[in-house]
XYZ file of C-alpha atoms in Angstrom:
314
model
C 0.336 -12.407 -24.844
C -2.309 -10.914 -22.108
C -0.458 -10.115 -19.161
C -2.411 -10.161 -15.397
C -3.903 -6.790 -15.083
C -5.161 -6.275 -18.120
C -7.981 -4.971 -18.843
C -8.062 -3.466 -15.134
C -7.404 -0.268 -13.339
C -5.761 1.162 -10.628
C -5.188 3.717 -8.107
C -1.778 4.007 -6.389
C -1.520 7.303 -3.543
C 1.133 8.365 -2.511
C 2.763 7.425 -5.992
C 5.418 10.164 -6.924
C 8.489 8.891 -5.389
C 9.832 6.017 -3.439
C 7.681 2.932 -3.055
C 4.201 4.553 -4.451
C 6.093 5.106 -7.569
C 7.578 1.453 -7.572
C 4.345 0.393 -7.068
C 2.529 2.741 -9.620
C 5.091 1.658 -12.216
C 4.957 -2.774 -11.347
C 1.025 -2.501 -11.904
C 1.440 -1.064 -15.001
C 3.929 -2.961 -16.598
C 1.554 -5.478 -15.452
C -0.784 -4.490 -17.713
C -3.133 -2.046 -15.271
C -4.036 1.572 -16.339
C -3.073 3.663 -13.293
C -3.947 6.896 -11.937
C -1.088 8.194 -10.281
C -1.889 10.065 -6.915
C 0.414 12.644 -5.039
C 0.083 15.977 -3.200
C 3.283 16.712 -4.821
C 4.522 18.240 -0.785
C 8.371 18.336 -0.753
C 9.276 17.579 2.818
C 8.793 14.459 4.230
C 6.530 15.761 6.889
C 3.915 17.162 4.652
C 5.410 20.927 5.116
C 5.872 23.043 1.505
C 3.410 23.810 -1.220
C 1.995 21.275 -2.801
C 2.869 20.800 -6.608
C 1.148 18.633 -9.656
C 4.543 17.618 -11.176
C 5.653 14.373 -9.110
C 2.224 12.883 -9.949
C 2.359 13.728 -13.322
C 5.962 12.812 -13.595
C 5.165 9.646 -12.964
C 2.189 9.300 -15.088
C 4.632 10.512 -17.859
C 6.948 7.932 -17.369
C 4.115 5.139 -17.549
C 2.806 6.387 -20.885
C 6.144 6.893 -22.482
C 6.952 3.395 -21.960
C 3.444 2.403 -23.375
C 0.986 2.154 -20.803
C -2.033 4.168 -20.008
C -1.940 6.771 -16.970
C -3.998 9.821 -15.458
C -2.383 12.312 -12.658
C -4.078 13.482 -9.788
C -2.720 16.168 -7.431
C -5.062 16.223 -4.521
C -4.786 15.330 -0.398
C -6.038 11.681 0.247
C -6.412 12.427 3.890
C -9.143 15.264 2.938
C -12.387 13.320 2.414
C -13.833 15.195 -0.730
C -10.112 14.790 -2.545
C -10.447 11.276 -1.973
C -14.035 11.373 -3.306
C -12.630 12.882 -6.259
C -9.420 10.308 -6.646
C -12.126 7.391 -7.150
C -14.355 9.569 -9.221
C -11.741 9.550 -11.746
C -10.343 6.249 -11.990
C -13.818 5.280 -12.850
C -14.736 8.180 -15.220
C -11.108 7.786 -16.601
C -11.342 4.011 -17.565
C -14.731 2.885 -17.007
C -14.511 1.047 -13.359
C -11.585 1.050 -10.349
C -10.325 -2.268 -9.736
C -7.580 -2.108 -7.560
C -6.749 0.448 -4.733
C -3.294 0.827 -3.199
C -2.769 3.094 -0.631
C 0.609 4.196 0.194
C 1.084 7.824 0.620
C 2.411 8.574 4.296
C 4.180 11.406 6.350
C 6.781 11.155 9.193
C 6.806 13.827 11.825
C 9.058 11.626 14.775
C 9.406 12.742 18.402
C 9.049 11.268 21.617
C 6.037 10.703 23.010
C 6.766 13.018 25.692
C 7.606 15.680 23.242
C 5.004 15.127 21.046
C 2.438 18.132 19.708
C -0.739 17.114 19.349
C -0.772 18.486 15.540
C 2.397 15.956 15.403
C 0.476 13.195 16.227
C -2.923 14.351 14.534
C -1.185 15.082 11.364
C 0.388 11.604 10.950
C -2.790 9.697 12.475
C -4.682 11.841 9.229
C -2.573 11.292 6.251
C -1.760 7.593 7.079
C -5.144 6.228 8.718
C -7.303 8.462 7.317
C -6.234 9.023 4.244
C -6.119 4.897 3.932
C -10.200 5.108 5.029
C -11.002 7.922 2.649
C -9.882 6.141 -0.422
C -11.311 2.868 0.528
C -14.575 4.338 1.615
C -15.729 5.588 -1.707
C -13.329 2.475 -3.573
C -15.604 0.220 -1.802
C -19.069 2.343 -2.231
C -18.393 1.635 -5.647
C -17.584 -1.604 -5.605
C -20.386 -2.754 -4.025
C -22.763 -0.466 -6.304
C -21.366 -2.568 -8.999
C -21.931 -5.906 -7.307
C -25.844 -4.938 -6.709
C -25.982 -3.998 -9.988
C -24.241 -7.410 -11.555
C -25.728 -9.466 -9.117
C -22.915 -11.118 -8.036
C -19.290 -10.639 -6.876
C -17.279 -8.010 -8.761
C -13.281 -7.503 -8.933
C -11.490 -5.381 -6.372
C -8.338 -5.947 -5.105
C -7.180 -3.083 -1.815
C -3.138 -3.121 -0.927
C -2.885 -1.322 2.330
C 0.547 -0.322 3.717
C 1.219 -0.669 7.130
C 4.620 -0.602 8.409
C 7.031 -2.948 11.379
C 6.869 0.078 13.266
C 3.330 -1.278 14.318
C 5.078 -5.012 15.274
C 7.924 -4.232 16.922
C 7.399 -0.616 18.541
C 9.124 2.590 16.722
C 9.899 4.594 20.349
C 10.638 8.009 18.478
C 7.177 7.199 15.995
C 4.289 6.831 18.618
C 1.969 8.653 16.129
C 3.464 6.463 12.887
C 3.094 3.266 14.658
C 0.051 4.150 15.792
C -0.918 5.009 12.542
C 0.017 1.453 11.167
C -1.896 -0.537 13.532
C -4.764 1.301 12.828
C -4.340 0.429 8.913
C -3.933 -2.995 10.142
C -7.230 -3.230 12.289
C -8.836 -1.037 9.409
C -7.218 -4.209 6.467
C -8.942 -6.768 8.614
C -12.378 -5.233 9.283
C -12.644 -4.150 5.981
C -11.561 -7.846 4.062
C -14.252 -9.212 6.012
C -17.198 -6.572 5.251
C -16.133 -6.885 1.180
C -15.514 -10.229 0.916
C -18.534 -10.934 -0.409
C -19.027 -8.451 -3.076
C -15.240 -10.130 -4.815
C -13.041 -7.762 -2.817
C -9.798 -8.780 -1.112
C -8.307 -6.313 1.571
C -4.374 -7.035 2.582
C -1.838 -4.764 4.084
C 2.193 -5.090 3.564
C 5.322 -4.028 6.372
C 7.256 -2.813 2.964
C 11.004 -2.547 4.070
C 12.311 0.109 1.429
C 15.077 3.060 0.898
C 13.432 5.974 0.036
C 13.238 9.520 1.234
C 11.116 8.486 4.160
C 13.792 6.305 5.696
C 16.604 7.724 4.503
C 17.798 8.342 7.988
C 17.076 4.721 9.150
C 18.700 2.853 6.562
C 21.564 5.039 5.693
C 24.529 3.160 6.035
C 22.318 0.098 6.066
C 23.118 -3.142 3.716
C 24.473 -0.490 1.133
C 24.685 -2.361 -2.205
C 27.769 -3.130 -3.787
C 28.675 -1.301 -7.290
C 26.388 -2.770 -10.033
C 24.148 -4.635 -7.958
C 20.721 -3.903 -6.644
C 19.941 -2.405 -3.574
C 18.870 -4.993 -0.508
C 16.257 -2.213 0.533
C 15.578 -1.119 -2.810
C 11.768 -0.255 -3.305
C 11.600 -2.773 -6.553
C 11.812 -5.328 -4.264
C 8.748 -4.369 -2.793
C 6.315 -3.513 -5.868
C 6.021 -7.118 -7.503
C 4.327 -8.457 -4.048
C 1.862 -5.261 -4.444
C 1.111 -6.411 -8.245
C 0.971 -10.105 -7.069
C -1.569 -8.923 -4.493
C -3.931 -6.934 -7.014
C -4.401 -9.755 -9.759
C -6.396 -12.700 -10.067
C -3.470 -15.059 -8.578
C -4.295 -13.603 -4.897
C -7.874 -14.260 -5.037
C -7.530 -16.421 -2.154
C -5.678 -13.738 -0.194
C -7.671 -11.874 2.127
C -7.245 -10.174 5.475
C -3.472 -10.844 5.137
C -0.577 -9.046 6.790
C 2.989 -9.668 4.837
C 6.359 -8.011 5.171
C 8.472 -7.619 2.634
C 12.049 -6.856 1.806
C 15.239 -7.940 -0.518
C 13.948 -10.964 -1.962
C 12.261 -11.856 1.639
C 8.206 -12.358 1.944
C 7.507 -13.202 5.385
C 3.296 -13.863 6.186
C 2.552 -12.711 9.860
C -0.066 -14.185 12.190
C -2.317 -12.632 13.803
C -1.587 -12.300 17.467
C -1.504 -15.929 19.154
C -1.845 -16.964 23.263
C 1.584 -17.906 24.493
C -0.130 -18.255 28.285
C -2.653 -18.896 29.560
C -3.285 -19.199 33.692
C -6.594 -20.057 35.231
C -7.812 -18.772 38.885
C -8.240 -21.432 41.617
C -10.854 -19.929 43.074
C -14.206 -17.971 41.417
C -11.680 -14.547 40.464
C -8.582 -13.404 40.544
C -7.107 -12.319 43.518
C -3.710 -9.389 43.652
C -1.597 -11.877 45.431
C -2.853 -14.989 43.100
C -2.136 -12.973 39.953
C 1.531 -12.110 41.623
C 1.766 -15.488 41.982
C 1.426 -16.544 38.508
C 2.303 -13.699 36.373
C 5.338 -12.443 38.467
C 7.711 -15.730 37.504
C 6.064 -15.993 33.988
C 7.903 -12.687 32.774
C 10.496 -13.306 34.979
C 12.266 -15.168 32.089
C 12.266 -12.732 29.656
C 15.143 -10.632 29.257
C 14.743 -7.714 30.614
C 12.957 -5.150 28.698
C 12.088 -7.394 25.767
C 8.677 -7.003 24.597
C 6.808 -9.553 22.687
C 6.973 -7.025 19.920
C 10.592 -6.967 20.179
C 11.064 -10.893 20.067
C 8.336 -11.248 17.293
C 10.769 -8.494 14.638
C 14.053 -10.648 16.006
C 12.142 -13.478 14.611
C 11.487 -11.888 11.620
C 15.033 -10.602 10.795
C 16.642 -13.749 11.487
C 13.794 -15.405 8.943
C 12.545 -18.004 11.622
């Protein structure tokens, strides 16, 4: 019995511990071989030395249960790493066919209290690590689809987080960091759509040693059953995502958590007001604008309604 990745492979960053493992693990009892990324750092801020063994770990663990997996201990975020990441799925096994790029640092303060190495840290293992990988995933996909003459297979699972819907006010640079990967998931579905490539980012809700401090206490799971926020929750959407079931799935934003997959639209006009004359005037725009947010409640955001929405499942 063939099962839905077979036959392709993948590259999951990010990949050894938490969700990137989850994820690493779904695509290949799915039937993907899987290279298994991770700078092996210890904190959750990117401090300590970096080590080979969660990535291999990992790897390990796939092969041992039957499938087929490669390690690689290298820094997504530093462009010839990434170079190198791609370089071996596709001397490894032939081709890449999916990307999933999950590997992410937290480094939380107040925007008033923020470094700038705080901020450019996060900003360059989340964003930038998420364009180094696709940059060279998609250089090579669309080498292929030259050479084929046609559309090829490529399937890119971006993470980006709720932080970037509803506002994280300790997490400037993390939110940040997600909205980015969202603009970067939508620019870059439309630019590979033609060469066979879909492009879609997840808001993965998940307990692992990133948010460890936000969820503990949080929907803790009764004796024998699974964990609301568990990570496994999380990875079948990724696997869904990277097979041939989601070819119709592009330039899509989805969050995901405890047996909940919620798609998000992109933003929508909820007002609109027109001026009565050839521009707007100060006192025409108090005029209009003044009693429309009036109504709110004060301090809600729009960001802040839209994740209400979302929790309640409406």
């Amino acid at each position: 019995m063939s099962l839905p990745l077979d036959g392709l492979s993948a590259i999951v960053t990010g990949a050894g511990r938490g969700l990137g493992r989850a994820e690493a693990l779904e695509l290949a009892c799915l039937g993907a071989s899987v290279v298994v990324n991770d700078y092996g750092r210890p904190g959750r801020d990117g401090s300590g030395e970096g080590s080979a063994a969660p990535a291999e770990a990992v790897a390990e663990e796939i092969r041992a249960a039957g499938g087929s997996a490669l390690a690689h201990h290298g820094d997504v975020a530093d462009h010839d790493q990434a170079r190198e990441l791609v370089e071996l799925a596709v001397s490894g096994y032939g081709k890449l066919d999916i990307l999933v790029n999950n590997a992410g640092i937290l480094r939380d303060r107040m925007i008033f209290s923020m470094s700038e190495s705080e901020w450019d840290s996060v900003v360059r293992v989340h964003l930038k690590g998420h364009f180094n990988t696709t940059h060279f995933a998609s250089a090579h996909w669309r080498e292929r689809s030259k050479a084929a003459g046609g559309p090829v297979y490529g399937r890119i699972v971006n993470t980006s987080s709720e932080a970037f819907v509803a506002g994280s006010a300790g997490q400037p640079n993390y939110a940040a960091a997600k909205g980015g990967i969202v603009g970067l998931t939508t620019s870059t579905a439309l630019a590979l759509e033609k060469y066979g490539v879909t492009v879609n980012a997840i808001c993965p809700r998940a307990r692992t040693r990133m948010t460890e401090d936000v969820f503990a206490g949080f929907g803790e799971p009764a004796a024998g059953e699974l964990d609301p926020l568990s990570p496994e929750h999380v990875s079948p959407l990724v696997g869904y995502l990277a097979s041939p079931a989601a070819a119709a799935v592009n330039g899509q934003l989805l969050v995901v958590h405890g047996g909940m997959v919620a798609i998000v639209e992109r933003p929508r006009v909820s007002a609109r007001f027109d001026t009565a004359k050839e521009a707007f005037t100060y006192d025409e725009l108090d005029a209009v604008l003044t009693p429309h947010y009036a109504v709110r409640p004060r301090g809600e955001t729009f960001a802040a309604a839209e994740i209400l929405r979302l929790k309640r499942g409406g």
